[in-house]
Coordinates of C-alpha atoms in Angstrom, one line a residue:
M13 CA -87.1 -42.5 -83.5
S14 CA -88.7 -39.9 -81.2
N15 CA -92.2 -38.8 -81.9
I16 CA -91.1 -35.2 -81.2
S17 CA -90.1 -33.8 -84.6
Q18 CA -89.5 -30.3 -83.5
I19 CA -89.1 -28.2 -80.3
I20 CA -90.0 -24.6 -80.8
E21 CA -88.9 -22.2 -78.0
E22 CA -91.1 -19.3 -77.2
R23 CA -89.6 -16.1 -78.6
A24 CA -90.2 -12.5 -77.5
A25 CA -92.1 -10.3 -80.0
N26 CA -93.5 -6.8 -79.7
I27 CA -97.2 -6.1 -80.7
G28 CA -97.1 -2.4 -80.1
N29 CA -97.0 -1.5 -76.4
F30 CA -97.0 -5.1 -75.2
L31 CA -94.5 -8.0 -75.3
V32 CA -95.6 -11.5 -76.1
G33 CA -94.0 -14.9 -76.5
R34 CA -94.4 -16.1 -80.1
L35 CA -94.8 -19.8 -80.8
L36 CA -96.0 -19.8 -84.5
P37 CA -95.0 -19.1 -87.2
F38 CA -91.5 -20.5 -86.9
R39 CA -88.9 -20.5 -89.7
Q40 CA -88.8 -24.3 -89.8
K41 CA -92.4 -24.8 -89.1
R42 CA -94.9 -22.3 -90.4
S43 CA -98.1 -24.0 -89.1
V44 CA -99.5 -26.9 -87.2
G45 CA -102.6 -28.2 -88.9
P46 CA -104.6 -25.0 -89.7
F47 CA -103.0 -23.0 -86.9
V48 CA -100.7 -20.5 -88.4
F49 CA -100.0 -18.0 -85.6
I50 CA -99.9 -18.4 -81.8
D51 CA -98.9 -15.7 -79.3
H52 CA -98.6 -16.3 -75.6
M53 CA -99.5 -13.0 -73.9
G54 CA -97.9 -12.4 -70.5
P55 CA -98.3 -13.0 -67.7
T56 CA -97.8 -9.3 -67.4
K57 CA -98.9 -6.9 -64.6
L58 CA -99.9 -3.5 -66.0
K59 CA -99.6 -0.5 -63.8
E60 CA -102.4 2.1 -63.2
D61 CA -101.2 4.2 -66.2
E62 CA -100.6 1.2 -68.5
N63 CA -103.2 -0.4 -70.7
F64 CA -103.5 -3.1 -73.4
D65 CA -104.4 -0.9 -76.4
I66 CA -104.2 -2.5 -79.9
A67 CA -105.8 0.1 -82.2
P68 CA -108.0 -0.9 -85.1
H69 CA -106.1 -3.2 -87.5
P70 CA -107.2 -5.4 -90.5
H71 CA -107.3 -9.1 -91.2
I72 CA -108.1 -11.3 -94.2
G73 CA -108.2 -15.1 -94.7
L74 CA -108.2 -16.3 -91.1
S75 CA -110.1 -16.7 -87.9
T76 CA -108.8 -15.2 -84.7
L77 CA -109.2 -17.0 -81.4
T78 CA -108.7 -15.2 -78.1
Y79 CA -108.5 -17.2 -74.9
L80 CA -107.6 -15.5 -71.6
F81 CA -106.3 -17.0 -68.3
D82 CA -106.2 -13.6 -66.5
G83 CA -107.4 -10.1 -67.3
E84 CA -110.0 -8.7 -69.7
I85 CA -110.0 -7.3 -73.2
H86 CA -112.7 -5.3 -74.8
H87 CA -113.2 -6.4 -78.5
R88 CA -114.7 -4.1 -81.1
D89 CA -114.9 -4.9 -84.8
S90 CA -116.1 -3.5 -88.1
I91 CA -119.1 -5.9 -88.1
G92 CA -120.4 -4.0 -85.1
S93 CA -119.4 -6.5 -82.3
S94 CA -118.5 -4.9 -79.0
L95 CA -118.0 -7.0 -75.8
T96 CA -115.5 -7.8 -73.1
I97 CA -113.8 -11.2 -73.1
K98 CA -113.0 -12.7 -69.7
P99 CA -111.0 -15.7 -68.6
G100 CA -112.2 -19.0 -69.9
A101 CA -114.4 -17.5 -72.6
V102 CA -113.6 -17.7 -76.3
N103 CA -113.7 -14.9 -78.9
W104 CA -113.8 -16.3 -82.4
M105 CA -113.7 -13.8 -85.3
T106 CA -113.6 -14.9 -88.9
A107 CA -112.1 -12.3 -91.1
G108 CA -112.8 -13.8 -94.5
R109 CA -112.5 -11.1 -97.2
G110 CA -111.8 -8.5 -94.6
V111 CA -112.5 -7.2 -91.1
V112 CA -111.0 -4.6 -88.8
H113 CA -110.9 -4.9 -85.0
S114 CA -109.5 -3.3 -81.9
E115 CA -108.5 -4.9 -78.6
R116 CA -108.3 -2.7 -75.5
T117 CA -108.4 -2.6 -71.7
P118 CA -112.0 -2.2 -70.7
S119 CA -112.9 1.2 -69.2
H120 CA -113.6 -0.2 -65.8
L121 CA -110.0 -1.4 -65.5
R122 CA -108.3 1.7 -66.7
G123 CA -106.5 3.6 -63.9
K124 CA -106.1 0.3 -61.9
E125 CA -103.4 -2.4 -61.8
K126 CA -104.3 -5.4 -63.8
L127 CA -102.9 -8.7 -65.0
M128 CA -102.9 -9.8 -68.7
H129 CA -102.3 -13.4 -69.6
G130 CA -103.7 -15.6 -72.4
F131 CA -103.4 -16.8 -76.0
Q132 CA -103.9 -14.9 -79.3
I133 CA -104.3 -17.4 -82.1
W134 CA -104.9 -17.3 -85.9
V135 CA -106.4 -20.2 -87.7
A136 CA -106.2 -20.2 -91.5
L137 CA -109.4 -20.6 -93.5
P138 CA -110.0 -23.3 -96.1
K139 CA -109.3 -21.9 -99.6
E140 CA -113.0 -21.9 -100.5
L141 CA -113.8 -19.7 -97.5
E142 CA -111.0 -17.2 -97.7
N143 CA -113.3 -14.7 -99.3
T144 CA -116.3 -15.3 -97.1
D145 CA -118.2 -12.5 -95.3
P146 CA -116.7 -11.6 -91.9
S147 CA -118.4 -13.0 -88.7
F148 CA -118.0 -13.0 -85.0
Y149 CA -118.9 -15.5 -82.2
H150 CA -118.4 -15.3 -78.5
S151 CA -118.7 -18.4 -76.2
E152 CA -118.9 -18.0 -72.4
A153 CA -116.6 -20.1 -70.3
K154 CA -119.6 -22.2 -69.0
D155 CA -120.4 -23.3 -72.5
I156 CA -117.0 -24.8 -73.2
P157 CA -117.1 -28.6 -72.8
A158 CA -115.2 -29.6 -69.6
W159 CA -114.8 -33.0 -67.9
E160 CA -112.7 -35.0 -65.4
N161 CA -110.8 -38.2 -65.9
G162 CA -109.0 -39.4 -62.8
E163 CA -106.3 -36.8 -61.9
L164 CA -106.9 -34.9 -65.2
S165 CA -109.2 -32.1 -66.0
F166 CA -110.0 -31.4 -69.7
K167 CA -111.5 -28.6 -71.7
L168 CA -112.3 -28.7 -75.4
I169 CA -111.8 -25.0 -76.3
A170 CA -112.4 -25.4 -80.0
G171 CA -113.0 -28.1 -82.5
K172 CA -113.8 -31.8 -82.1
A173 CA -112.1 -34.5 -80.0
F174 CA -113.0 -37.3 -77.4
G175 CA -116.4 -37.6 -79.0
K176 CA -117.2 -34.0 -78.0
E177 CA -117.6 -30.8 -79.9
S178 CA -117.0 -27.2 -78.8
P179 CA -119.7 -24.6 -79.7
V180 CA -117.1 -22.4 -81.3
P181 CA -118.0 -22.5 -85.1
V182 CA -114.6 -23.5 -86.6
H183 CA -114.3 -23.9 -90.4
S184 CA -112.0 -27.0 -90.7
E185 CA -111.1 -30.2 -88.8
L186 CA -109.1 -29.1 -85.7
Y187 CA -108.9 -29.2 -81.9
F188 CA -107.7 -27.0 -79.2
I189 CA -107.6 -28.7 -75.8
E190 CA -106.6 -27.8 -72.2
I191 CA -105.4 -30.5 -69.8
K192 CA -104.7 -29.8 -66.1
S193 CA -103.3 -32.3 -63.6
S194 CA -103.9 -32.5 -59.9
E195 CA -101.4 -35.4 -59.5
E196 CA -98.8 -37.0 -61.7
A197 CA -100.5 -39.0 -64.4
V198 CA -100.1 -40.7 -67.7
V199 CA -101.9 -39.1 -70.6
D200 CA -102.7 -41.4 -73.5
I201 CA -104.9 -39.5 -76.0
G202 CA -103.5 -40.4 -79.4
G203 CA -106.7 -42.2 -80.4
N204 CA -108.6 -39.0 -80.0
L205 CA -106.3 -36.8 -82.2
F206 CA -105.7 -36.5 -85.9
G207 CA -103.5 -34.6 -88.3
E208 CA -100.6 -32.5 -87.0
V209 CA -100.2 -32.1 -83.2
G210 CA -98.6 -29.4 -81.1
I211 CA -98.2 -29.6 -77.3
Y212 CA -97.5 -26.5 -75.2
T213 CA -96.7 -26.5 -71.5
L214 CA -98.0 -23.4 -69.8
N215 CA -96.7 -24.5 -66.4
G216 CA -95.2 -27.7 -65.0
T217 CA -93.4 -30.4 -67.0
I218 CA -94.3 -33.4 -69.2
E219 CA -92.2 -36.5 -70.0
I220 CA -92.2 -38.1 -73.4
E221 CA -90.1 -41.2 -74.2
G222 CA -87.9 -40.6 -71.2
E223 CA -87.2 -36.9 -72.0
T224 CA -88.5 -34.1 -69.8
Y225 CA -89.9 -30.9 -71.3
G226 CA -90.7 -27.7 -69.5
E227 CA -92.5 -24.4 -69.9
K228 CA -92.4 -22.1 -72.9
Q229 CA -91.7 -24.9 -75.4
L230 CA -93.9 -26.0 -78.2
L231 CA -93.5 -29.7 -79.1
V232 CA -94.5 -30.8 -82.6
C233 CA -95.4 -34.5 -82.8
Q234 CA -94.8 -36.6 -85.9
N235 CA -97.7 -39.0 -85.3
S236 CA -100.9 -38.0 -83.6
K237 CA -101.7 -41.6 -82.8
L238 CA -98.5 -41.9 -80.6
C239 CA -99.5 -39.0 -78.4
S240 CA -98.8 -40.4 -75.0
F241 CA -96.8 -38.8 -72.1
K242 CA -96.5 -38.4 -68.4
I243 CA -97.6 -35.1 -66.8
E244 CA -96.4 -34.0 -63.4
A245 CA -98.7 -32.8 -60.7
N246 CA -100.2 -29.3 -61.0
S247 CA -99.3 -28.8 -64.7
T248 CA -101.3 -27.2 -67.4
I249 CA -100.8 -28.0 -71.1
Y250 CA -102.5 -27.1 -74.3
I251 CA -102.8 -29.4 -77.3
F252 CA -103.8 -28.0 -80.7
G253 CA -103.7 -29.3 -84.2
G254 CA -105.8 -30.9 -87.0
L255 CA -105.7 -31.5 -90.7
P256 CA -103.4 -29.3 -92.7
F257 CA -104.6 -27.7 -95.9
P258 CA -103.3 -29.1 -99.2
E259 CA -102.3 -25.5 -100.3
E260 CA -99.5 -23.5 -98.7
R261 CA -100.6 -20.4 -96.6
F262 CA -98.7 -17.2 -96.9
I263 CA -98.6 -14.5 -94.1
D264 CA -98.0 -10.8 -94.8
W265 CA -98.4 -8.7 -91.6
N266 CA -102.0 -9.3 -90.4
F267 CA -103.1 -11.0 -93.6
V268 CA -103.2 -14.7 -94.5
S269 CA -104.0 -16.2 -97.9
S270 CA -103.2 -19.1 -100.3
D271 CA -102.9 -16.4 -103.0
K272 CA -100.1 -13.9 -102.7
S273 CA -101.9 -11.4 -104.9
K274 CA -104.6 -11.2 -102.2
L275 CA -102.0 -10.2 -99.7
K276 CA -100.8 -7.4 -101.9
E277 CA -104.3 -6.2 -102.6
A278 CA -105.1 -6.2 -98.8
R279 CA -101.9 -4.1 -98.1
E280 CA -102.9 -1.5 -100.7
N281 CA -106.5 -1.3 -99.4
W282 CA -105.3 -0.7 -95.9
R283 CA -102.6 1.7 -96.9
N284 CA -105.1 3.7 -98.8
Q285 CA -107.8 3.3 -96.1
N286 CA -110.3 1.8 -98.5
F287 CA -113.3 1.7 -96.3
N288 CA -115.2 -0.6 -98.8
A289 CA -112.6 -3.3 -98.2
F290 CA -111.9 -2.4 -94.5
P291 CA -114.8 -0.5 -92.8
K292 CA -114.2 1.5 -89.7
V293 CA -114.8 0.1 -86.2
P294 CA -117.9 1.7 -84.6
G295 CA -116.9 3.3 -81.4
D296 CA -113.2 3.2 -82.2
E297 CA -112.9 5.4 -85.3
K298 CA -110.1 7.8 -84.3
E299 CA -107.1 5.6 -84.4
Y300 CA -105.7 2.8 -86.6
V301 CA -102.5 0.8 -86.9
K302 CA -100.5 2.0 -89.9
L303 CA -99.2 -0.5 -92.4
P304 CA -95.5 -1.3 -91.5
G305 CA -92.8 -0.4 -94.0

């Protein structure tokens, strides 16, 4: 029996003024380990009069992870964080009981052509941390563990694997790994992984058990210990996963929780613009994303 239990094709989704390729959630697979939402943004070339502008919007019960291949995004949040994320760096924002943030093209790129390409990811929080205070962490690209192994280049973007640990302060047992190949090679890393595993090919192809898989596909593996495959030259893949939670997670718009009543409460707080629950974003107070429906 194949170790690939599901193949999820990237699906187009609109996040305001920007189209993305959605990988998770999927109707037959709502999460992989603690990862509950993954968008592949771009690659998209924005014209001089086009910008990436996601106005202030709320979250609860999750951590967001932003990882760019190209372009820049200026992040602001209700905690007071304000900085620009660049390719290879990691933005990690934990919403906990509630946070508001905006994501926009930095001022120095407005009025210019620019490329946008990267991942936007949500990681669910353990039940005991769903109501924690919000927090924010930024890791520069140089601080992310990176190493070579023959024809392969590795980065441990978040979590623990290969006896290494990313500085990103995750809240559960997980990993998010980049692998690039300079030549065709066999990748056998099952002994370094645990829990549920997802493999996404950004470019190139991989071969598993005689079957070839290309770009814009998320492969979900049944057994992390059997994670072995052939990767063609000049390919880039991302592997993510970890231990799933014992409780189901529910998603309602931008909110994640193990308790549906918390989702309803968050919706009402945002609809009513309850600033005790969802404070305004300093420096970006004029706009906000309205609750859908």
